[in-house]
Amino acid sequence: GAVVSQHPSRVICKSGTSVKIECRSLDFQATTMFWYRQFPKKSLMLMATSNEGSKATYEQGVEKDKFLINHASLTLSTLTVTSAHPEDSSFYICSARDRTIGQGTFFGQGTRLTVV
Amino acid sequence: GENVEQHPSTLSVQEGDSAVIKCTYSDSASNYFPWYKQELGKRPQLIIDIRSNVGEKKDQRIAVTLNKTAKHFSLHITETQPEDSAVYFCAAWQTGNQFYFGTGTSLTVIP
């Protein structure tokens, strides 16, 4: 089946620094990728929709200047958490939609971000 | 926009019994309904899905039913096993749109 690889799986950073998370579709082209944030024992909260070659669409309440999304190719989207603070600590998951499999969407492994 | 509600939030069943999780959605334009299983700290995995032109789909011990008129769909797991313990999410999708996830159900199968 379709594989989405997310890297890194865990990252610890200091307050004020920036962290980049990569999401790659390994065996299919993903014109659309989604970035989610998940709090412990909670559902997936959509942060933004990333379309290849265009600006990401952010959900209400998500700071676009803080969570920079770049979708430079059909297989790669990146999320950069800028000037991270402890409250940004969370589990971030990407997903990619493979048009060749209906509306199938496949998730990356997730990134556990801890800001200290 | 779409609103997906999921019940129950927690569910405990004895091994071998059945488990049922229900979701409702608000937008009749939604036409694809996947179910995901998420183990602690891992990615959600698609376990079964159903499209709006189908009323029921089954895959071994897992089945999903869809009632378009009432705008609800359900996940049925029969002969539950301890490894079925996880959090399950339903979702609704509209063509050209995004996924809307339910709030999740934490299923515990007691050996």
mmCIF file of C-alpha atoms in Angstrom:
data_model
loop_
_atom_site.group_PDB
_atom_site.id
_atom_site.type_symbol
_atom_site.label_atom_id
_atom_site.label_comp_id
_atom_site.label_asym_id
_atom_site.label_seq_id
_atom_site.Cartn_x
_atom_site.Cartn_y
_atom_site.Cartn_z
ATOM 1 C CA GLY A 1 0.000 0.000 0.000
ATOM 2 C CA ALA A 2 0.874 3.651 -0.125
ATOM 3 C CA VAL A 3 3.570 4.771 2.304
ATOM 4 C CA VAL A 4 4.017 8.142 3.911
ATOM 5 C CA SER A 5 7.249 8.767 5.762
ATOM 6 C CA GLN A 6 7.538 11.490 8.367
ATOM 7 C CA HIS A 7 10.786 12.628 9.877
ATOM 8 C CA PRO A 8 11.903 13.041 12.576
ATOM 9 C CA SER A 9 9.799 10.814 14.797
ATOM 10 C CA ARG A 10 10.958 12.618 17.927
ATOM 11 C CA VAL A 11 12.591 15.957 18.461
ATOM 12 C CA ILE A 12 13.498 17.984 21.515
ATOM 13 C CA CYS A 13 14.356 21.622 21.025
ATOM 14 C CA LYS A 14 14.961 24.692 23.121
ATOM 15 C CA SER A 15 12.470 27.523 23.386
ATOM 16 C CA GLY A 16 12.950 30.093 20.671
ATOM 17 C CA THR A 17 14.434 27.733 18.124
ATOM 18 C CA SER A 18 12.783 26.422 14.963
ATOM 19 C CA VAL A 19 12.062 22.836 14.044
ATOM 20 C CA LYS A 20 11.382 21.418 10.600
ATOM 21 C CA ILE A 21 9.303 18.283 10.083
ATOM 22 C CA GLU A 22 9.274 16.497 6.751
ATOM 23 C CA CYS A 23 6.484 14.475 5.217
ATOM 24 C CA ARG A 24 7.200 12.364 2.155
ATOM 25 C CA SER A 25 4.998 10.164 0.032
ATOM 26 C CA LEU A 26 7.307 7.332 -0.947
ATOM 27 C CA ASP A 27 5.502 5.542 -3.711
ATOM 28 C CA PHE A 28 2.867 7.913 -4.957
ATOM 29 C CA GLN A 29 2.382 11.523 -5.876
ATOM 30 C CA ALA A 30 0.515 13.575 -3.351
ATOM 31 C CA THR A 31 -0.878 16.796 -4.706
ATOM 32 C CA THR A 32 -2.456 17.421 -1.325
ATOM 33 C CA MET A 33 -0.991 16.860 2.099
ATOM 34 C CA PHE A 34 -2.533 17.629 5.454
ATOM 35 C CA TRP A 35 -0.908 18.582 8.720
ATOM 36 C CA TYR A 36 -2.543 17.680 12.001
ATOM 37 C CA ARG A 37 -1.814 18.270 15.626
ATOM 38 C CA GLN A 38 -2.871 15.757 18.205
ATOM 39 C CA PHE A 39 -3.039 16.289 21.951
ATOM 40 C CA PRO A 40 -2.904 13.298 24.296
ATOM 41 C CA LYS A 41 -6.003 11.144 24.024
ATOM 42 C CA LYS A 42 -7.603 13.623 21.639
ATOM 43 C CA SER A 43 -8.626 13.550 18.021
ATOM 44 C CA LEU A 44 -6.663 14.875 15.099
ATOM 45 C CA MET A 45 -6.905 18.635 14.716
ATOM 46 C CA LEU A 46 -6.353 19.828 11.183
ATOM 47 C CA MET A 47 -3.845 22.650 11.075
ATOM 48 C CA ALA A 48 -3.490 23.236 7.364
ATOM 49 C CA THR A 49 -3.949 21.799 3.918
ATOM 50 C CA SER A 50 -0.900 21.865 1.714
ATOM 51 C CA ASN A 51 -1.203 21.849 -2.054
ATOM 52 C CA GLU A 52 1.817 21.328 -4.255
ATOM 53 C CA GLY A 53 3.032 24.545 -5.786
ATOM 54 C CA SER A 54 0.679 26.853 -3.927
ATOM 55 C CA LYS A 55 0.266 28.413 -0.523
ATOM 56 C CA ALA A 56 -1.102 26.304 2.258
ATOM 57 C CA THR A 57 -4.612 26.847 3.530
ATOM 58 C CA TYR A 58 -4.629 27.268 7.289
ATOM 59 C CA GLU A 59 -7.467 26.466 9.620
ATOM 60 C CA GLN A 60 -8.937 29.152 11.759
ATOM 61 C CA GLY A 61 -6.822 29.864 14.799
ATOM 62 C CA VAL A 62 -3.610 28.428 13.350
ATOM 63 C CA GLU A 63 -0.848 31.017 13.019
ATOM 64 C CA LYS A 64 0.574 30.797 9.540
ATOM 65 C CA ASP A 65 3.689 32.721 10.501
ATOM 66 C CA LYS A 66 4.410 30.307 13.289
ATOM 67 C CA PHE A 67 3.672 27.099 11.419
ATOM 68 C CA LEU A 68 5.301 27.477 8.033
ATOM 69 C CA ILE A 69 4.281 24.937 5.447
ATOM 70 C CA ASN A 70 6.039 24.319 2.190
ATOM 71 C CA HIS A 71 4.918 21.821 -0.434
ATOM 72 C CA ALA A 72 7.663 22.139 -2.999
ATOM 73 C CA SER A 73 7.161 18.864 -4.810
ATOM 74 C CA LEU A 74 4.577 16.170 -5.343
ATOM 75 C CA THR A 75 6.249 13.982 -2.744
ATOM 76 C CA LEU A 76 7.408 16.368 -0.042
ATOM 77 C CA SER A 77 5.769 18.782 2.344
ATOM 78 C CA THR A 78 7.477 20.385 5.314
ATOM 79 C CA LEU A 79 6.150 21.966 8.482
ATOM 80 C CA THR A 80 8.433 24.376 10.300
ATOM 81 C CA VAL A 81 7.525 25.382 13.822
ATOM 82 C CA THR A 82 9.182 28.755 14.256
ATOM 83 C CA SER A 83 10.255 30.247 17.572
ATOM 84 C CA ALA A 84 8.955 27.204 19.369
ATOM 85 C CA HIS A 85 7.552 27.482 22.885
ATOM 86 C CA PRO A 86 6.670 24.778 25.399
ATOM 87 C CA GLU A 87 2.983 25.089 24.500
ATOM 88 C CA ASP A 88 3.895 23.949 20.984
ATOM 89 C CA SER A 89 4.891 20.590 22.393
ATOM 90 C CA SER A 90 2.603 18.053 20.792
ATOM 91 C CA PHE A 91 2.280 15.163 18.376
ATOM 92 C CA TYR A 92 2.243 16.371 14.781
ATOM 93 C CA ILE A 93 1.042 14.066 12.016
ATOM 94 C CA CYS A 94 0.922 14.541 8.290
ATOM 95 C CA SER A 95 -1.215 12.714 5.795
ATOM 96 C CA ALA A 96 -1.120 12.520 2.030
ATOM 97 C CA ARG A 97 -3.899 11.817 -0.373
ATOM 98 C CA ASP A 98 -3.340 9.381 -3.192
ATOM 99 C CA ARG A 99 -5.777 10.101 -5.954
ATOM 100 C CA THR A 100 -5.133 6.774 -7.564
ATOM 101 C CA ILE A 101 -6.676 5.035 -4.561
ATOM 102 C CA GLY A 102 -9.987 6.792 -4.486
ATOM 103 C CA GLN A 103 -9.969 9.256 -1.653
ATOM 104 C CA GLY A 104 -7.472 7.182 0.308
ATOM 105 C CA THR A 105 -5.322 9.137 2.666
ATOM 106 C CA PHE A 106 -2.315 7.721 4.439
ATOM 107 C CA PHE A 107 -0.628 8.990 7.549
ATOM 108 C CA GLY A 108 2.978 9.546 8.440
ATOM 109 C CA GLN A 109 4.375 8.079 11.637
ATOM 110 C CA GLY A 110 3.977 11.323 13.489
ATOM 111 C CA THR A 111 6.518 13.578 15.193
ATOM 112 C CA ARG A 112 6.642 14.004 18.935
ATOM 113 C CA LEU A 113 7.862 17.560 19.524
ATOM 114 C CA THR A 114 9.025 18.563 22.969
ATOM 115 C CA VAL A 115 10.045 22.156 23.548
ATOM 116 C CA VAL A 116 12.067 22.736 26.696
ATOM 117 C CA GLY B 1 -18.730 22.973 7.350
ATOM 118 C CA GLU B 2 -19.018 19.339 8.287
ATOM 119 C CA ASN B 3 -19.439 18.225 11.889
ATOM 120 C CA VAL B 4 -18.670 14.648 12.862
ATOM 121 C CA GLU B 5 -19.723 13.280 16.217
ATOM 122 C CA GLN B 6 -18.510 9.945 17.563
ATOM 123 C CA HIS B 7 -19.818 7.808 20.404
ATOM 124 C CA PRO B 8 -18.924 6.367 22.795
ATOM 125 C CA SER B 9 -15.675 8.016 23.822
ATOM 126 C CA THR B 10 -14.619 4.905 25.746
ATOM 127 C CA LEU B 11 -15.711 1.324 25.337
ATOM 128 C CA SER B 12 -14.742 -1.804 27.225
ATOM 129 C CA VAL B 13 -15.755 -5.257 26.057
ATOM 130 C CA GLN B 14 -14.891 -8.784 27.019
ATOM 131 C CA GLU B 15 -12.747 -10.727 24.614
ATOM 132 C CA GLY B 16 -14.944 -12.449 22.072
ATOM 133 C CA ASP B 17 -17.787 -9.964 22.366
ATOM 134 C CA SER B 18 -18.704 -7.424 19.717
ATOM 135 C CA ALA B 19 -17.944 -3.715 19.745
ATOM 136 C CA VAL B 20 -19.936 -1.018 17.975
ATOM 137 C CA ILE B 21 -18.869 2.576 17.477
ATOM 138 C CA LYS B 22 -21.200 5.119 15.932
ATOM 139 C CA CYS B 23 -20.625 8.364 14.083
ATOM 140 C CA THR B 24 -22.970 10.988 12.750
ATOM 141 C CA TYR B 25 -22.224 13.676 10.220
ATOM 142 C CA SER B 26 -24.013 16.837 9.259
ATOM 143 C CA ASP B 27 -23.247 17.545 5.615
ATOM 144 C CA SER B 28 -25.075 15.401 3.075
ATOM 145 C CA ALA B 29 -22.347 16.204 0.539
ATOM 146 C CA SER B 30 -19.902 13.940 2.388
ATOM 147 C CA ASN B 31 -19.402 10.842 0.299
ATOM 148 C CA TYR B 32 -16.539 8.849 1.764
ATOM 149 C CA PHE B 33 -16.267 7.520 5.308
ATOM 150 C CA PRO B 34 -13.069 5.836 6.495
ATOM 151 C CA TRP B 35 -12.320 4.357 9.886
ATOM 152 C CA TYR B 36 -8.865 4.538 11.430
ATOM 153 C CA LYS B 37 -7.244 2.593 14.247
ATOM 154 C CA GLN B 38 -4.543 4.340 16.227
ATOM 155 C CA GLU B 39 -2.341 2.611 18.740
ATOM 156 C CA LEU B 40 -0.617 4.707 21.357
ATOM 157 C CA GLY B 41 2.018 6.966 19.851
ATOM 158 C CA LYS B 42 1.570 5.574 16.363
ATOM 159 C CA ARG B 43 0.011 6.745 13.153
ATOM 160 C CA PRO B 44 -3.660 6.164 12.392
ATOM 161 C CA GLN B 45 -4.126 3.144 10.158
ATOM 162 C CA LEU B 46 -7.016 2.797 7.760
ATOM 163 C CA ILE B 47 -8.954 -0.333 8.683
ATOM 164 C CA ILE B 48 -12.068 -0.048 6.562
ATOM 165 C CA ASP B 49 -13.929 2.532 4.517
ATOM 166 C CA ILE B 50 -17.247 2.953 2.794
ATOM 167 C CA ARG B 51 -18.515 5.176 0.021
ATOM 168 C CA SER B 52 -21.879 6.841 -0.073
ATOM 169 C CA ASN B 53 -23.255 4.539 -2.760
ATOM 170 C CA VAL B 54 -22.843 1.488 -0.519
ATOM 171 C CA GLY B 55 -24.822 0.594 2.592
ATOM 172 C CA GLU B 56 -22.546 -1.975 4.146
ATOM 173 C CA LYS B 57 -19.053 -3.329 3.784
ATOM 174 C CA LYS B 58 -17.384 -6.180 5.572
ATOM 175 C CA ASP B 59 -13.801 -7.319 5.941
ATOM 176 C CA GLN B 60 -13.389 -10.398 8.114
ATOM 177 C CA ARG B 61 -14.256 -9.330 11.684
ATOM 178 C CA ILE B 62 -14.788 -5.690 10.788
ATOM 179 C CA ALA B 63 -17.840 -4.199 9.147
ATOM 180 C CA VAL B 64 -19.106 -0.708 8.491
ATOM 181 C CA THR B 65 -22.701 0.326 7.849
ATOM 182 C CA LEU B 66 -23.884 3.604 6.399
ATOM 183 C CA ASN B 67 -27.300 5.203 6.619
ATOM 184 C CA LYS B 68 -27.245 8.207 4.306
ATOM 185 C CA THR B 69 -30.753 9.292 5.165
ATOM 186 C CA ALA B 70 -30.000 9.484 8.854
ATOM 187 C CA LYS B 71 -26.415 10.601 8.208
ATOM 188 C CA HIS B 72 -24.788 8.062 10.430
ATOM 189 C CA PHE B 73 -22.313 5.249 10.020
ATOM 190 C CA SER B 74 -21.073 2.607 12.387
ATOM 191 C CA LEU B 75 -18.070 0.373 12.892
ATOM 192 C CA HIS B 76 -18.723 -3.172 14.021
ATOM 193 C CA ILE B 77 -15.984 -5.423 15.348
ATOM 194 C CA THR B 78 -16.949 -9.011 16.072
ATOM 195 C CA GLU B 79 -15.093 -11.620 18.111
ATOM 196 C CA THR B 80 -12.915 -8.940 19.638
ATOM 197 C CA GLN B 81 -9.349 -9.733 20.603
ATOM 198 C CA PRO B 82 -6.966 -7.932 22.975
ATOM 199 C CA GLU B 83 -5.009 -6.613 19.993
ATOM 200 C CA ASP B 84 -8.117 -4.730 18.893
ATOM 201 C CA SER B 85 -7.554 -2.413 21.857
ATOM 202 C CA ALA B 86 -6.766 1.029 20.438
ATOM 203 C CA VAL B 87 -8.353 4.364 19.670
ATOM 204 C CA TYR B 88 -10.673 4.347 16.680
ATOM 205 C CA PHE B 89 -11.504 7.419 14.638
ATOM 206 C CA CYS B 90 -14.224 7.855 12.080
ATOM 207 C CA ALA B 91 -13.991 10.490 9.390
ATOM 208 C CA ALA B 92 -16.120 12.056 6.706
ATOM 209 C CA TRP B 93 -14.819 13.360 3.408
ATOM 210 C CA GLN B 94 -16.237 15.497 0.645
ATOM 211 C CA THR B 95 -14.720 15.319 -2.814
ATOM 212 C CA GLY B 96 -12.220 18.119 -3.214
ATOM 213 C CA ASN B 97 -12.425 18.964 0.459
ATOM 214 C CA GLN B 98 -10.811 17.699 3.622
ATOM 215 C CA PHE B 99 -11.298 14.976 6.183
ATOM 216 C CA TYR B 100 -13.361 15.745 9.238
ATOM 217 C CA PHE B 101 -12.512 13.419 12.113
ATOM 218 C CA GLY B 102 -14.634 12.215 14.958
ATOM 219 C CA THR B 103 -13.402 12.662 18.508
ATOM 220 C CA GLY B 104 -12.223 9.081 18.837
ATOM 221 C CA THR B 105 -13.250 6.000 20.808
ATOM 222 C CA SER B 106 -10.840 4.304 23.151
ATOM 223 C CA LEU B 107 -11.606 0.591 22.913
ATOM 224 C CA THR B 108 -10.350 -1.809 25.552
ATOM 225 C CA VAL B 109 -10.776 -5.532 25.054
ATOM 226 C CA ILE B 110 -10.540 -7.366 28.348
ATOM 227 C CA PRO B 111 -8.961 -10.818 28.128
#
